[in-house]
Amino acid sequence: MENQNLNLLDRALGLDGPSEPWPLSGRVVLIEDCVETSGSFVLHQLVKRSLSPTSSNVIIFVAFANPFSHYDRILRKLGCNLVTQRDNKRFIFFDMLMLRCPDEGKSSEGGLVLLYEKILKTICGLPGDKKDYVTIMIDDISLVEVAANGGSDYVLDFLHYCHALTSEFDCSLITLNHEDIYSSMERPTLILQMEYLADILIKAEPLSTGLATDVHGQLTVLNKGTSHRLGRSGNKIHNFHYKVKENTVEYFYPGSRV
Amino acid sequence: MADTICRTLRDGGLEGEHAPALTIKDSKASPFGFDVFNYVLTQLSNHILAGKSQSRGLVVVAYSRSPSFYVDLLKRRGIDIASSHDWIHILDCYTDPLGWKNRLIDKDISQEASSLSSFCQDVRNLDKLYSLIIEQGKGLIGQGKDRFSIAIDLVSEMVRHASISSVAGILSNLRSHDQVSSIFWLLHSDLHEIKFTSVLEYLSSMVASVEPFNQAAFGQRVDLENLSMLEQNFRKGKFHVRFKRRNGRVRVMCEEILVELAGIKFTPVLSEDEIINQRLLPKVQFNLQLSEEERNERAKVVLPFEHQGNGKPIQIYDGRRSLGENKEEALVSTGKLQPDEDSGKGQIIYFRDSDDEMPDSDEDPDDDLDI
């Protein structure tokens, strides 16, 4: 992969190596954030990297949080044209903002089964060469829970089936969830289950020292060595700071900024 | 010690006895339970293939990984089950546990089942699951008195779809089936109420828990100080195993875990830690240490018998009453009389001969005797 201004996040995710096979193939990435430090920028960065000209990835973007125009605007500033990618069938957008599950129980599950069906059929419908390079992104899981009327069991079932897709089609699964929603629970099962499912956990949180003007927060990347691929590095943990700017995000080690 | 577990599973159970059962449990702070599970699975597979174990077959109930994962895993460990699998069967509760896929796509995916694996498409029905496990196991060992072993890769997933009592029921039934030689399962303890974890531990003859190498690092916001501890926790862990003997005796052993690319390694605990282990300090949720401030406050406390009496009854702070009583007992042993504190008429002359001794001090109290 040529040097596209690779940053610390790219390196932590192993995106600084060859782009084929895609380093995140078959892996599950969980982005955890909180109110003080939103992790959406990580998702945007991954969209940009997935759609780089040197890779063959197709993104199935399941959006519960924002409409297409929102992501288009942000990615344009990062140098990626989502409209073109959508027309090229590299960026498939599922607008889930209007998903309504009126009754509890069966239809919450039914809605998620239908969503799973849609994803599965989309993958199966891709041309042969594209089928192996799918990335499923979900923004975000807490809203999936809302759409399922709080049925976190159905959400976990849905995530399990998405996990099975990573195994069957070697696709990657990237999800975002908010850790602080669950922090008051005695046993935050949903987020814990997601952490167990994830191969890579990216946590965006404030600094332990509090607020700062030059640093917006810190990212901790826990990269569990995959058990199904030889040649992978073992478990690794990366920690660095970041600052979100208008057209880019800067990543740097603590104390290294001039 | 991990080898002890594997040997116990290999040897199986005696006639008329329940099969040995192993619970492997871990938590988010030290999520190496699956690596331990894979280790035990590989070892048992090797024993079965070598004909050294009581069991002649292995049924893997796969909830959290696909059958192909286990095929690859065993292949990397030198066991090729793709070509020769008359001794192992994988019950696939991972690919389509709730039958969603079966409902949706045109082709019947059960046709994809091979002799190596078969689908379970309704994990909520534990009676059906029980029958499937026994049927597959018997299919491996044929008629006769042979036995088979069972491995369940994630009981935490099992209990998501069924009640605690039904999960406990199926595990108990499997354990007591006379053709089951041994059984082991994995659970993530932080996903459940303590009740469920306890139930499984009661069902088990061995409980292996994976714990973080640095307990203190867990749960805190990352900063430069705890980053290295977190890194350590990510590669290392502690492995505690509790064995329940037939005679009721419980034996506890400890090892260290090192997670590497090639797999997991168990190493004996270093001697310094061994001393700590032997003390078997209970893990309690209250602080046994004193902070600097607390030490200063303690030093300021005027002991009851050093009080310069001014005629008023001695007021002893309730929290220190036991301290006062201890001093009384010490005085009894030195032969002083103990007047009633409330009488205000007697007198106690107390000479403090030494400073407070810290608990668990290594000093010999007789050291200052001049013999």
XYZ file of C-alpha atoms in Angstrom:
629
model
C 0.000 0.000 0.000
C 1.534 3.273 -0.947
C 2.023 5.784 1.778
C -1.261 7.658 1.922
C -0.245 9.670 4.925
C -0.732 6.683 7.150
C -1.376 7.675 10.682
C -1.072 5.964 14.043
C -4.578 4.562 13.808
C -3.817 2.930 10.473
C -0.677 1.390 11.907
C -2.458 0.148 15.008
C -5.008 -1.599 12.805
C -2.379 -3.138 10.578
C -3.438 -1.046 7.600
C 0.159 -0.057 6.912
C 0.899 -3.380 5.279
C -0.184 -4.669 1.876
C -3.775 -3.820 1.079
C -4.532 -7.270 -0.287
C -5.684 -9.289 1.527
C -7.446 -6.544 3.438
C -6.031 -6.729 6.979
C -9.469 -6.437 8.512
C -11.002 -9.296 6.496
C -12.862 -11.729 8.654
C -12.375 -9.541 11.712
C -14.813 -7.793 13.989
C -14.020 -4.246 15.063
C -15.845 -2.539 17.905
C -15.547 1.205 18.404
C -16.528 2.332 21.894
C -17.006 5.951 22.713
C -18.762 8.205 25.147
C -20.424 11.591 25.237
C -17.205 13.489 25.919
C -15.308 11.754 23.157
C -17.350 10.721 20.169
C -15.829 7.858 18.196
C -17.544 8.587 14.880
C -14.332 9.953 13.432
C -12.843 6.458 13.681
C -15.718 5.111 11.628
C -15.226 7.833 9.019
C -11.518 7.091 8.867
C -12.271 3.404 8.282
C -14.734 4.270 5.518
C -12.068 6.336 3.842
C -9.430 3.608 4.143
C -11.800 0.883 2.965
C -12.676 2.868 -0.142
C -9.107 3.719 -1.061
C -8.315 3.254 -4.756
C -5.843 0.452 -4.057
C -8.376 -1.761 -2.305
C -11.328 -3.650 -3.717
C -13.578 -3.272 -0.714
C -17.319 -2.858 -0.852
C -18.955 -1.251 2.154
C -22.461 -2.107 3.309
C -23.208 0.824 5.582
C -26.157 0.279 7.907
C -27.063 3.744 9.159
C -29.345 4.168 12.131
C -27.798 7.420 13.292
C -27.528 9.797 10.324
C -28.693 10.192 6.739
C -26.477 9.712 3.717
C -25.894 13.433 3.290
C -24.246 13.635 6.689
C -21.618 11.026 5.859
C -21.196 12.434 2.374
C -20.394 15.858 3.753
C -17.869 14.531 6.254
C -16.127 12.159 3.881
C -15.849 14.846 1.220
C -13.749 16.861 3.646
C -11.601 13.804 4.207
C -11.113 13.487 0.476
C -13.573 10.723 -0.362
C -16.604 11.106 -2.632
C -19.372 8.846 -1.334
C -21.769 9.689 -4.171
C -19.302 8.391 -6.742
C -18.580 5.329 -4.636
C -22.288 4.698 -4.265
C -22.736 4.908 -8.017
C -19.799 2.550 -8.483
C -21.521 0.099 -6.164
C -18.643 0.264 -3.707
C -20.652 2.045 -1.037
C -24.071 0.503 -0.386
C -26.089 2.614 2.011
C -28.956 1.183 4.088
C -30.964 4.056 5.453
C -32.436 2.680 8.683
C -33.526 5.997 10.168
C -37.163 5.232 9.628
C -37.062 1.699 10.990
C -40.042 1.272 13.208
C -40.896 -1.745 15.267
C -44.342 -0.912 16.633
C -44.878 -3.864 18.923
C -42.595 -5.589 21.322
C -41.648 -9.187 20.957
C -41.848 -10.887 17.652
C -41.780 -7.929 15.312
C -38.630 -6.501 16.912
C -36.946 -9.755 16.110
C -38.684 -9.773 12.745
C -37.257 -6.380 11.838
C -33.750 -7.548 12.588
C -34.236 -10.798 10.696
C -35.285 -8.734 7.697
C -32.206 -6.538 8.056
C -30.010 -9.626 8.218
C -31.768 -10.982 5.141
C -31.131 -7.735 3.293
C -27.416 -7.820 4.150
C -27.079 -11.484 3.232
C -28.879 -11.028 -0.078
C -26.768 -7.977 -0.901
C -23.557 -9.911 -0.318
C -24.781 -12.905 -2.295
C -25.821 -10.580 -5.106
C -22.383 -9.048 -5.530
C -20.202 -10.055 -8.467
C -17.764 -12.843 -7.699
C -14.656 -10.708 -7.332
C -16.339 -8.300 -4.934
C -17.924 -10.911 -2.688
C -14.698 -11.538 -0.781
C -14.100 -7.898 0.089
C -17.155 -6.815 1.962
C -17.097 -4.579 5.012
C -20.295 -4.266 7.025
C -20.497 -1.103 9.110
C -23.228 -0.393 11.644
C -23.767 3.099 13.061
C -24.681 2.562 15.779
C -25.660 -0.404 17.937
C -27.402 1.580 20.665
C -29.869 2.771 18.025
C -30.349 -0.776 16.796
C -31.386 -1.507 20.363
C -33.829 1.402 20.269
C -35.257 0.167 16.983
C -35.705 -3.250 18.600
C -37.586 -1.610 21.485
C -34.830 -2.395 23.936
C -34.699 -6.034 22.953
C -30.983 -6.429 23.492
C -31.310 -10.208 23.105
C -32.538 -9.714 19.542
C -29.696 -7.300 18.923
C -27.222 -9.912 20.165
C -28.829 -12.540 17.934
C -28.501 -10.153 14.994
C -24.847 -9.471 15.842
C -24.221 -13.188 16.123
C -25.562 -13.709 12.616
C -23.399 -10.835 11.352
C -20.430 -12.513 13.054
C -21.305 -15.713 11.192
C -21.157 -13.689 7.968
C -17.552 -12.722 8.733
C -16.783 -16.392 9.031
C -18.668 -17.458 5.923
C -17.707 -14.652 3.547
C -14.531 -13.385 5.190
C -16.086 -9.949 5.432
C -15.267 -7.461 8.161
C -17.770 -6.175 10.653
C -17.268 -2.705 12.141
C -19.686 -1.449 14.769
C -19.944 1.560 17.033
C -21.461 1.641 20.488
C -21.516 4.055 23.386
C -19.952 2.722 26.517
C -21.415 5.291 28.905
C -24.993 4.269 28.144
C -24.325 1.013 29.905
C -22.017 2.244 32.635
C -24.768 2.507 35.242
C -25.889 -1.070 34.721
C -24.706 -3.671 37.154
C -24.044 -6.102 34.364
C -23.900 -4.382 30.968
C -24.430 -7.573 29.026
C -24.822 -6.111 25.540
C -21.597 -4.153 25.486
C -19.703 -6.939 27.258
C -20.904 -9.476 24.712
C -19.824 -7.134 21.944
C -16.386 -6.805 23.501
C -16.054 -10.563 23.604
C -17.125 -10.819 19.952
C -14.670 -8.167 18.807
C -11.213 -8.980 17.493
C -10.216 -5.339 17.634
C -11.499 -2.951 20.265
C -11.006 0.781 19.685
C -11.847 2.905 22.681
C -12.184 6.673 22.474
C -12.134 8.233 25.901
C -11.099 11.434 27.571
C -7.647 11.848 29.050
C -7.260 10.742 32.623
C -6.003 14.241 33.331
C -9.191 15.890 32.127
C -9.945 18.436 29.429
C -7.326 20.023 27.205
C -7.389 22.379 24.242
C -4.770 20.672 22.123
C -5.872 17.136 22.754
C -9.459 16.007 22.306
C -9.025 12.570 23.754
C -7.144 9.313 23.624
C -7.595 6.192 21.567
C -6.755 2.767 22.890
C -6.606 0.027 20.274
C -6.687 -3.531 21.602
C -5.812 -5.834 18.752
C -6.372 -9.460 19.686
C -4.210 -11.685 17.533
C -6.533 -13.711 15.376
C -6.581 -17.379 16.022
C -7.464 -18.328 12.486
C -4.640 -16.817 10.557
C -0.970 -17.670 10.638
C 1.558 -14.926 10.510
C -0.483 -12.491 12.557
C 1.123 -10.722 15.435
C -0.007 -11.597 18.909
C -2.180 -9.438 21.112
C -1.156 -5.823 20.907
C -2.272 -2.698 22.621
C -1.758 0.827 21.278
C -2.515 4.088 22.963
C -2.248 7.575 21.540
C -3.936 10.938 21.603
C -5.937 12.648 18.909
C -7.278 16.003 17.835
C -10.246 16.287 15.495
C -9.855 19.100 12.989
C -12.036 20.381 10.190
C -10.644 18.249 7.375
C -8.607 15.690 9.190
C -7.826 14.042 12.481
C -4.362 14.190 13.966
C -3.011 11.277 15.942
C 0.084 11.560 18.075
C 1.787 9.983 21.038
C 1.424 11.777 24.362
C 3.907 14.590 24.693
C 5.119 14.411 21.114
C 3.264 17.437 19.833
C 5.294 20.582 19.403
C -1.189 -28.185 36.051
C -3.104 -27.634 32.859
C -1.744 -31.044 32.018
C -3.307 -32.384 35.203
C -6.674 -31.199 33.948
C -6.119 -32.834 30.589
C -5.047 -36.069 32.234
C -8.169 -36.106 34.381
C -10.356 -35.621 31.329
C -8.379 -38.244 29.482
C -8.806 -40.805 32.250
C -12.540 -40.211 32.397
C -14.848 -41.506 35.071
C -15.254 -44.843 36.797
C -18.198 -47.157 36.220
C -21.277 -45.779 37.901
C -19.655 -42.407 38.526
C -20.389 -39.060 36.982
C -17.987 -38.034 34.248
C -15.317 -35.528 35.275
C -16.514 -32.068 34.305
C -14.365 -28.991 33.770
C -15.551 -25.395 33.846
C -13.191 -22.909 32.232
C -14.103 -19.370 33.135
C -12.634 -16.033 32.269
C -13.660 -12.395 32.193
C -13.125 -9.277 30.132
C -10.048 -8.362 32.152
C -8.332 -11.557 31.084
C -10.168 -13.032 28.110
C -7.981 -16.068 27.503
C -10.596 -18.656 28.340
C -11.030 -19.574 24.708
C -7.296 -20.154 24.317
C -7.428 -22.487 27.319
C -10.449 -24.238 25.818
C -8.586 -24.776 22.554
C -5.583 -26.104 24.444
C -7.660 -28.661 26.325
C -9.494 -29.594 23.133
C -6.224 -30.224 21.318
C -4.751 -32.259 24.152
C -7.837 -34.428 24.482
C -7.939 -34.940 20.722
C -4.337 -36.110 20.793
C -5.115 -38.553 23.596
C -8.117 -39.933 21.753
C -6.166 -40.380 18.554
C -3.341 -42.075 20.401
C -5.804 -44.452 22.018
C -4.669 -43.356 25.472
C -7.965 -42.002 26.682
C -11.033 -43.666 28.051
C -13.141 -41.900 25.456
C -13.109 -42.995 21.850
C -14.797 -39.959 20.375
C -15.369 -36.248 20.847
C -18.480 -34.194 20.206
C -17.787 -30.464 19.962
C -20.845 -28.288 20.507
C -19.808 -25.111 18.699
C -21.660 -21.938 19.637
C -19.046 -19.265 19.128
C -16.983 -20.530 16.200
C -17.733 -22.242 12.945
C -16.793 -25.894 12.326
C -14.174 -24.721 9.834
C -12.462 -22.821 12.643
C -11.982 -26.067 14.569
C -10.830 -27.879 11.461
C -8.159 -25.191 10.962
C -7.257 -25.127 14.635
C -6.631 -28.847 14.837
C -4.841 -28.832 11.504
C -2.399 -26.231 12.810
C -1.773 -28.532 15.748
C -1.002 -31.417 13.458
C -4.406 -33.133 13.481
C -6.056 -33.308 10.093
C -9.732 -33.925 10.718
C -10.863 -32.947 7.258
C -9.619 -36.233 5.880
C -10.083 -38.494 8.885
C -12.850 -37.715 11.288
C -14.429 -40.912 12.469
C -13.605 -39.910 16.033
C -14.882 -36.327 16.101
C -18.136 -34.593 15.313
C -18.980 -30.910 15.475
C -22.508 -29.878 16.317
C -22.826 -26.505 14.607
C -24.832 -24.159 16.814
C -23.000 -21.202 15.333
C -24.008 -20.884 11.686
C -27.776 -20.807 12.099
C -28.718 -21.191 15.767
C -32.207 -19.736 15.436
C -33.093 -20.908 11.957
C -33.018 -17.416 10.424
C -30.901 -18.535 7.517
C -32.972 -21.583 6.898
C -36.093 -19.488 6.572
C -34.569 -16.975 4.244
C -32.494 -18.552 1.565
C -33.802 -20.836 -1.087
C -31.527 -23.752 -0.667
C -31.747 -25.951 2.341
C -28.549 -25.364 4.204
C -28.877 -28.593 6.097
C -27.764 -30.199 2.868
C -24.395 -28.628 3.434
C -23.920 -30.672 6.562
C -21.143 -33.172 6.249
C -20.211 -36.227 8.208
C -17.890 -33.950 10.189
C -20.542 -31.485 11.303
C -24.268 -31.134 11.530
C -26.483 -28.149 12.120
C -28.529 -27.309 15.145
C -31.087 -24.780 14.039
C -32.995 -24.356 17.232
C -30.704 -23.844 20.196
C -33.683 -22.885 22.354
C -34.782 -26.485 22.446
C -32.336 -28.043 24.863
C -34.071 -31.416 24.886
C -33.483 -31.656 21.169
C -29.910 -30.502 21.640
C -29.337 -33.184 24.277
C -30.639 -35.868 21.921
C -28.458 -34.573 19.094
C -25.335 -34.666 21.261
C -25.986 -38.197 22.496
C -26.934 -39.385 19.029
C -23.759 -37.971 17.475
C -21.633 -39.330 20.287
C -23.076 -42.815 19.949
C -22.583 -42.554 16.216
C -18.876 -42.045 16.808
C -18.316 -44.893 19.215
C -20.787 -47.420 17.835
C -22.365 -50.163 19.905
C -20.622 -51.423 22.939
C -19.313 -50.043 26.143
C -17.123 -47.315 24.715
C -17.537 -43.737 25.766
C -17.194 -40.294 24.233
C -16.273 -36.825 25.474
C -18.126 -33.562 24.998
C -16.777 -30.040 24.592
C -19.115 -27.028 24.680
C -17.367 -23.910 23.476
C -19.603 -21.361 25.072
C -22.134 -22.016 27.803
C -22.608 -18.242 28.054
C -24.183 -18.368 24.611
C -26.237 -21.423 25.548
C -27.845 -19.648 28.466
C -28.868 -16.693 26.297
C -31.415 -18.913 24.633
C -32.563 -20.991 27.575
C -33.140 -20.700 31.277
C -30.444 -21.300 33.875
C -32.245 -24.349 35.203
C -32.580 -25.968 31.793
C -28.916 -25.356 31.016
C -27.938 -26.806 34.378
C -30.265 -29.699 33.647
C -28.755 -30.579 30.293
C -25.202 -30.334 31.627
C -26.073 -32.497 34.590
C -27.762 -35.058 32.348
C -24.793 -35.140 30.014
C -22.432 -35.593 32.933
C -24.377 -38.489 34.309
C -24.922 -40.287 31.014
C -23.108 -43.599 31.267
C -21.510 -43.247 27.848
C -20.026 -39.850 28.515
C -16.421 -40.119 29.577
C -15.668 -36.447 30.281
C -17.124 -33.045 29.526
C -15.788 -29.496 29.549
C -17.173 -26.071 28.781
C -16.262 -22.404 28.705
C -18.083 -19.450 30.191
C -17.440 -15.741 30.547
C -18.172 -15.141 34.200
C -18.835 -11.393 33.939
C -21.800 -11.967 31.635
C -23.799 -13.788 34.283
C -25.181 -13.527 37.744
C -23.016 -15.181 40.349
C -25.848 -17.675 40.799
C -25.316 -19.152 37.349
C -21.543 -19.342 37.670
C -21.959 -21.020 41.051
C -24.399 -23.548 39.652
C -21.889 -24.558 37.007
C -19.086 -24.717 39.532
C -21.129 -27.051 41.687
C -21.669 -29.277 38.675
C -17.956 -29.390 37.940
C -15.235 -31.523 39.388
C -12.658 -28.995 38.183
C -12.949 -25.242 37.899
C -10.239 -23.418 35.993
C -10.368 -19.647 36.175
C -8.317 -17.251 34.142
C -7.554 -14.084 35.993
C -5.735 -10.878 35.106
C -2.052 -10.665 35.772
C -2.446 -7.190 37.227
C -5.779 -6.908 38.957
C -5.329 -3.225 39.724
C -5.062 -2.157 36.099
C -8.526 -3.251 35.153
C -11.407 -0.848 34.900
C -9.439 2.367 35.048
C -9.070 4.967 32.363
C -5.905 4.362 30.385
C -2.953 6.542 31.253
C 0.791 6.198 31.024
C 1.010 4.561 34.418
C -1.382 1.711 33.863
C -0.701 1.243 30.141
C 2.193 -1.133 30.722
C 0.094 -3.119 33.205
C -2.703 -3.326 30.658
C -0.211 -4.508 28.075
C 0.904 -7.204 30.448
C -2.675 -8.215 31.112
C -3.146 -8.573 27.410
C -0.430 -11.175 27.081
C -0.289 -12.815 30.464
C -2.673 -14.041 33.023
C -3.069 -16.185 36.085
C -4.559 -19.633 35.999
C -6.233 -20.986 39.113
C -7.608 -24.484 39.178
C -9.742 -25.993 41.878
C -9.970 -29.784 41.924
C -12.730 -31.554 43.802
C -11.628 -34.973 44.913
C -13.946 -37.940 45.399
C -13.306 -37.835 49.120
C -14.472 -34.234 49.181
C -11.040 -32.681 49.533
C -10.451 -29.573 47.466
C -7.076 -28.818 45.981
C -6.101 -25.456 44.545
C -3.255 -24.958 42.132
C -1.909 -21.938 40.308
C 0.048 -21.312 37.172
C 0.848 -18.416 34.920
C -0.425 -18.089 31.404
C 1.471 -16.639 28.491
C -0.505 -16.061 25.303
C 1.615 -16.335 22.206
C 0.952 -16.571 18.519
C 1.432 -20.315 18.537
C -1.006 -20.777 21.371
C -1.101 -20.606 25.097
C 1.683 -21.590 27.454
C 1.435 -22.526 31.077
C 4.355 -21.836 33.355
C 4.773 -22.465 37.048
C 4.254 -19.469 39.237
C 7.470 -17.700 40.248
C 8.715 -18.435 43.745
C 7.892 -14.983 45.075
C 4.307 -15.422 44.039
C 4.367 -18.922 45.418
C 4.860 -17.549 48.886
C 1.900 -15.278 48.402
C -0.171 -18.175 47.146
C 0.665 -20.252 50.144
C -0.627 -17.574 52.416
C -3.918 -17.873 50.608
C -4.922 -14.368 51.488
C -8.607 -14.124 50.825
C -9.577 -11.716 48.104
C -11.747 -9.376 50.063
C -13.369 -6.177 49.043
C -12.146 -4.136 51.940
C -8.777 -2.567 52.283
C -6.303 -4.361 54.518
C -3.628 -1.736 54.143
C -3.341 1.637 55.807
C -2.793 4.799 53.839
C -0.300 7.445 55.024
C -3.101 9.564 56.437
C -4.597 6.650 58.265
C -1.225 5.774 59.749
C -0.820 9.320 61.040
C -4.279 9.343 62.537
C -3.617 6.059 64.198
C -0.405 7.342 65.689
C -2.293 10.269 67.169
C -4.762 8.088 69.032
C -4.141 8.147 72.741
C -4.400 4.632 74.042
C -6.844 4.122 76.893
C -4.293 3.164 79.490
C -1.982 6.019 78.622
C -4.670 8.532 79.281
C -3.776 11.031 81.968
C -6.865 10.606 84.077
C -8.643 13.817 85.054
C -11.369 12.199 87.082
C -13.779 11.825 84.228
C -14.793 8.394 83.031
C -12.570 7.245 80.238
C -14.367 7.652 76.923
C -13.180 5.133 74.447
C -14.109 5.554 70.808
C -16.203 2.527 69.825
C -14.135 1.742 66.817
C -11.064 1.353 68.974
C -12.719 -0.598 71.704
C -11.274 -3.905 70.466
C -7.829 -2.327 70.534
C -8.383 -1.371 74.141
C -9.559 -4.869 74.965
C -6.494 -6.381 73.381
C -4.321 -4.248 75.580
C -6.314 -5.450 78.580
C -5.603 -9.054 77.684
C -1.930 -8.251 77.327
C -1.973 -6.776 80.796
C -3.664 -9.848 82.206
C -0.817 -11.935 80.943
C 1.685 -9.663 82.624
C -0.147 -9.963 85.872
C -1.709 -6.566 86.304
C -5.109 -6.260 87.862
C -8.025 -5.165 85.685
C -10.284 -2.818 87.559
C -13.675 -2.068 86.165
C -13.256 0.852 83.820
C -16.440 2.443 84.942
C -15.602 2.369 88.626
C -13.130 5.226 88.320
C -11.515 4.121 91.593
C -8.833 1.676 90.519
C -5.623 2.555 88.829
C -3.873 0.961 85.928
C -0.232 1.577 85.415
C 0.735 0.692 81.927
C 4.155 0.705 80.408
C 4.175 0.378 76.691
C 7.147 -1.783 75.876
C 7.095 -1.716 72.099
C 5.415 -0.097 69.141
C 2.531 -1.684 67.311
C 3.492 -4.661 65.308
C 2.197 -4.782 61.768
C 0.082 -7.827 60.928
C 1.950 -10.668 59.279
C 5.198 -9.218 60.396
C 8.130 -11.514 59.901
C 9.775 -10.404 63.075
C 10.084 -12.982 65.736
C 8.555 -11.441 68.887
C 11.107 -13.239 70.988
C 13.995 -11.560 69.260
C 14.398 -8.934 71.946
C 14.752 -11.454 74.739
C 18.128 -11.353 76.234
C 18.835 -14.978 76.939
